[in-house]
Short mmCIF file of C-alpha atoms in Angstrom, two decimals:
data_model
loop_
_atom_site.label_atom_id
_atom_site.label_comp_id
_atom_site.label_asym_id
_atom_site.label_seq_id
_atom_site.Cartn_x
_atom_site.Cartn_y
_atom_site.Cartn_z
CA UNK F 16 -49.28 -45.02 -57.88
CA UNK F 17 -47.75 -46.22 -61.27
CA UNK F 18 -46.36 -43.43 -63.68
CA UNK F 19 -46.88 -44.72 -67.12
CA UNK F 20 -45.04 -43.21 -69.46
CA UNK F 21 -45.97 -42.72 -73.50
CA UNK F 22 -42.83 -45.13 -74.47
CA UNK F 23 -45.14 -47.97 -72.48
CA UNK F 24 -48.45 -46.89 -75.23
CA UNK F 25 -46.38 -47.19 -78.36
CA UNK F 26 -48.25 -48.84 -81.29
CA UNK F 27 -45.48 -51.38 -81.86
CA UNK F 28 -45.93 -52.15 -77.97
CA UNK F 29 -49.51 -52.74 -77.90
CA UNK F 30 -49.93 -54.53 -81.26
CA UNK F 31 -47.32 -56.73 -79.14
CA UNK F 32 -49.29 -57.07 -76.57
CA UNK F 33 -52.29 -58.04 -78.88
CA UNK F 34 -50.35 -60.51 -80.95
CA UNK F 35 -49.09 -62.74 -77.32
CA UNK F 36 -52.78 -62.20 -76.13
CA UNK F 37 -54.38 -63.62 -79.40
CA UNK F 38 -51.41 -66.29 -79.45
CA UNK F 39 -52.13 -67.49 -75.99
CA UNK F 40 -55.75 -67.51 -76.83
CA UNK F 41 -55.32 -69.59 -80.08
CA UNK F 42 -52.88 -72.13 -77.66
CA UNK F 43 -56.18 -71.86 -75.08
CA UNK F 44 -58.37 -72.34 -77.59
CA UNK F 45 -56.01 -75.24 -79.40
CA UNK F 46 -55.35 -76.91 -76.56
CA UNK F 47 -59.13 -77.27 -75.46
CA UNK F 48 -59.60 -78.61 -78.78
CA UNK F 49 -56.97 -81.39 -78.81
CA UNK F 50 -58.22 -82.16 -75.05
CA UNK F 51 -61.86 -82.82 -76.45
CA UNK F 52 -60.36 -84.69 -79.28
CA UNK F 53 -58.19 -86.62 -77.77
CA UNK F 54 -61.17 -87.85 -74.82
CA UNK F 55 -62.97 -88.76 -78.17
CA UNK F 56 -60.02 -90.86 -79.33
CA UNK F 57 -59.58 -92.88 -75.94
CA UNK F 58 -63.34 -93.59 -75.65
CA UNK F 59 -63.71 -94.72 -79.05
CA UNK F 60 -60.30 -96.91 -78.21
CA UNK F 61 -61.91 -97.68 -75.00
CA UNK F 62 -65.28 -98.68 -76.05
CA UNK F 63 -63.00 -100.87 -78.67
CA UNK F 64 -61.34 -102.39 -75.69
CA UNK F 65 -64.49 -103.06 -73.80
CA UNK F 66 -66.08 -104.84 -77.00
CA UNK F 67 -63.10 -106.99 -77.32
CA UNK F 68 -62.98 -107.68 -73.78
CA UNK F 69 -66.88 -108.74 -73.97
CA UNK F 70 -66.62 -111.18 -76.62
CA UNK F 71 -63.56 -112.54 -75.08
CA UNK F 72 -65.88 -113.55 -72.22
CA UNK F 73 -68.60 -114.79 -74.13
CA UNK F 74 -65.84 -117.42 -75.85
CA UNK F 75 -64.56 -118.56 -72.35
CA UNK F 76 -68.41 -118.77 -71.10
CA UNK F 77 -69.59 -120.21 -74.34
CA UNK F 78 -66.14 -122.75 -73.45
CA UNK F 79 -67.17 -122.88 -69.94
CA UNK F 80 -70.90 -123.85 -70.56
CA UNK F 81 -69.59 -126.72 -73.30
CA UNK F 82 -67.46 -128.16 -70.78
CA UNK F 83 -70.61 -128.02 -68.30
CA UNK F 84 -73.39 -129.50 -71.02
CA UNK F 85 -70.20 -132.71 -71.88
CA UNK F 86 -70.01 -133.56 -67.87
CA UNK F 87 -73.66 -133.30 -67.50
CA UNK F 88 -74.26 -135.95 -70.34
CA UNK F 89 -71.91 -137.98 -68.83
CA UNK F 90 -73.25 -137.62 -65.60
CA UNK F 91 -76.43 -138.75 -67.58
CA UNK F 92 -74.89 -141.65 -69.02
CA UNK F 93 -74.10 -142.77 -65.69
CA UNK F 94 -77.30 -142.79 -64.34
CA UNK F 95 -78.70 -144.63 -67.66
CA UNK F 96 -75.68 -147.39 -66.53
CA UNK F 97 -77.12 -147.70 -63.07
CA UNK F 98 -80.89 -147.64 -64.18
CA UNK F 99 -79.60 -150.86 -66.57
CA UNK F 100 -77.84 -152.91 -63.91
CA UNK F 101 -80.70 -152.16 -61.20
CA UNK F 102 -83.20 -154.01 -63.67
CA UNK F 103 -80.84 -156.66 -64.44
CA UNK F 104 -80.65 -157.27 -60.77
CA UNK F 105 -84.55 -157.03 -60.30
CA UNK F 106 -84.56 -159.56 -63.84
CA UNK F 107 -82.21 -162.11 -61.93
CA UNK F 108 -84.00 -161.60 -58.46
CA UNK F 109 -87.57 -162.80 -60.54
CA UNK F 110 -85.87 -165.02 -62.66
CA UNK F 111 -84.83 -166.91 -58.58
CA UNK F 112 -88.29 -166.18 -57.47
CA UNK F 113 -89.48 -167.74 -60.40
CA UNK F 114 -87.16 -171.15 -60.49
CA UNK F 115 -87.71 -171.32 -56.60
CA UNK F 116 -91.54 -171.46 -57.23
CA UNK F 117 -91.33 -173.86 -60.02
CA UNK F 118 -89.11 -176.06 -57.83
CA UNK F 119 -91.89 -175.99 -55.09
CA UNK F 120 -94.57 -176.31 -57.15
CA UNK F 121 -93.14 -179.77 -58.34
CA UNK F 122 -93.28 -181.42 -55.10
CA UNK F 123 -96.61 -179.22 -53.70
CA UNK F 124 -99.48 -182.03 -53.83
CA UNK F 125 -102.46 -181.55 -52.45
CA UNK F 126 -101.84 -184.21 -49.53
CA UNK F 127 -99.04 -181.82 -48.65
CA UNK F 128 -101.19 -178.53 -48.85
CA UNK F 129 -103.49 -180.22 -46.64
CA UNK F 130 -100.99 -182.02 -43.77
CA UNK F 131 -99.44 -178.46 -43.58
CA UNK F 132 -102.91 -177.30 -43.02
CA UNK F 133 -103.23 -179.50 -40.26
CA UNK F 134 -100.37 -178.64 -38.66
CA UNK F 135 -101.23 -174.70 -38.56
CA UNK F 136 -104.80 -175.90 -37.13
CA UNK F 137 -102.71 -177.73 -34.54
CA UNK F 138 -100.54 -174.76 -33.44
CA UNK F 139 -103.23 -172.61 -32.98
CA UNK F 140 -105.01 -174.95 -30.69
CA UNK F 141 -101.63 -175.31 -28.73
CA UNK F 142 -100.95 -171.71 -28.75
CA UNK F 143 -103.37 -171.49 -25.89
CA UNK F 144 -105.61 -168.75 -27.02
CA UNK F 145 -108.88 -170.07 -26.40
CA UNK F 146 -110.71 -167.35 -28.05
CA UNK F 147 -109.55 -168.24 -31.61
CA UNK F 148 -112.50 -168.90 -33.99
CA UNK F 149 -111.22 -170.66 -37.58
CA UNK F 150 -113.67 -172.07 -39.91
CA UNK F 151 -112.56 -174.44 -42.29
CA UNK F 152 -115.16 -175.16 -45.09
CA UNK F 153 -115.21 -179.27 -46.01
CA UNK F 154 -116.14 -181.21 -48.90
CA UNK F 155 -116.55 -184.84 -48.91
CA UNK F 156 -114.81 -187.02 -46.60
CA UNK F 157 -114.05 -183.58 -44.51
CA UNK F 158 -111.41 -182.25 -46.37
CA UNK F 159 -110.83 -179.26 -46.61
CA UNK F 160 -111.91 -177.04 -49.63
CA UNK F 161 -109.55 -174.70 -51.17
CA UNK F 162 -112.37 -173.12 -54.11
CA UNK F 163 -110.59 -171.74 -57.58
CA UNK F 164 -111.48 -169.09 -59.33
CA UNK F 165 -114.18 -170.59 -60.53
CA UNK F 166 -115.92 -171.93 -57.67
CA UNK F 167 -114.97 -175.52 -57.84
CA UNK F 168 -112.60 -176.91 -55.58
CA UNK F 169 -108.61 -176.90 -56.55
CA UNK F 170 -107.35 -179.12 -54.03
CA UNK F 171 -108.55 -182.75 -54.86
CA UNK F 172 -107.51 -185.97 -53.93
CA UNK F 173 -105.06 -187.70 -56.15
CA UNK F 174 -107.09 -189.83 -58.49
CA UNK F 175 -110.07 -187.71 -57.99
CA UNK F 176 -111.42 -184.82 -60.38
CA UNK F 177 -112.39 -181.74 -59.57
CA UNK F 178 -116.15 -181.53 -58.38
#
């Protein structure tokens, strides 16, 4: 066992004792308040930081998504370039169609129309198919009839109107 003795009990002693106990409870107490503080402090600085950091990101994706709109109009443009020059080919392809016909259609007479008739009545007979039927409708003289729109014939002899 521990002897006290009375010298330990003094006033002075324990008013000592009192005083370090209250000072280490105002440090406690102190420090627990400048801990709370200062996790106030960094998470107001950090929610700073995070704000920053989040428009920062919305400039580089506002950047980003300018850059993306610019090539997508170009691509755009390209395919408006493409759709041009496809129907300036199809415009030159009908504009050959069309001076190819014309060219034909001065030298198609109706003596022509007819011998080439002929000949295709010709081949079939020589093809050697027996069971082909054709019937070839006939006007006067038997020639054949090639009827317009309007019923009347438009193949006619030369010198000869339409009947």
């Amino acid at each position: 066992m521990t002897s006290y003795r009375s010298s330990d009990t003094s006033p002075a002693r324990v008013l000592g004792y009192i005083t370090a106990v209250f000072l280490a409870l105002v440090l406690f107490v102190g420090l627990i308040v400048g801990v709370v503080a200062g996790f106030k402090t960094f998470n107001r600085h950090q929610a700073i930081a995070d704000a920053n950091n989040r428009a920062h990101v919305a400039r580089i994706n506002a950047a980003n998504e300018q850059q993306v709109n610019q090539l997508r109009i170009g691509a755009q443009a390209q395919k408006v370039k493409i759709a041009q020059q496809s129907a300036q080919i199809r415009l030159e392809d009908a504009k050959g169609v069309r001076e190819a016909q014309d060219e034909i259609s001065k030298t198609l007479t109706p003596l022509y129309v007819q011998f080439e008739m002929v000949q295709a009545l010709q081949d079939i007979a020589k093809s050697g198919k027996n069971s082909s039927v054709v019937f070839i409708p006939s006007g006067a003289n038997g020639i054949p009839l090639v009827a317009g729109a309007d019923g009347q014939p438009a193949v006619t002899l030369p010198g000869a109107g339409p009947r």
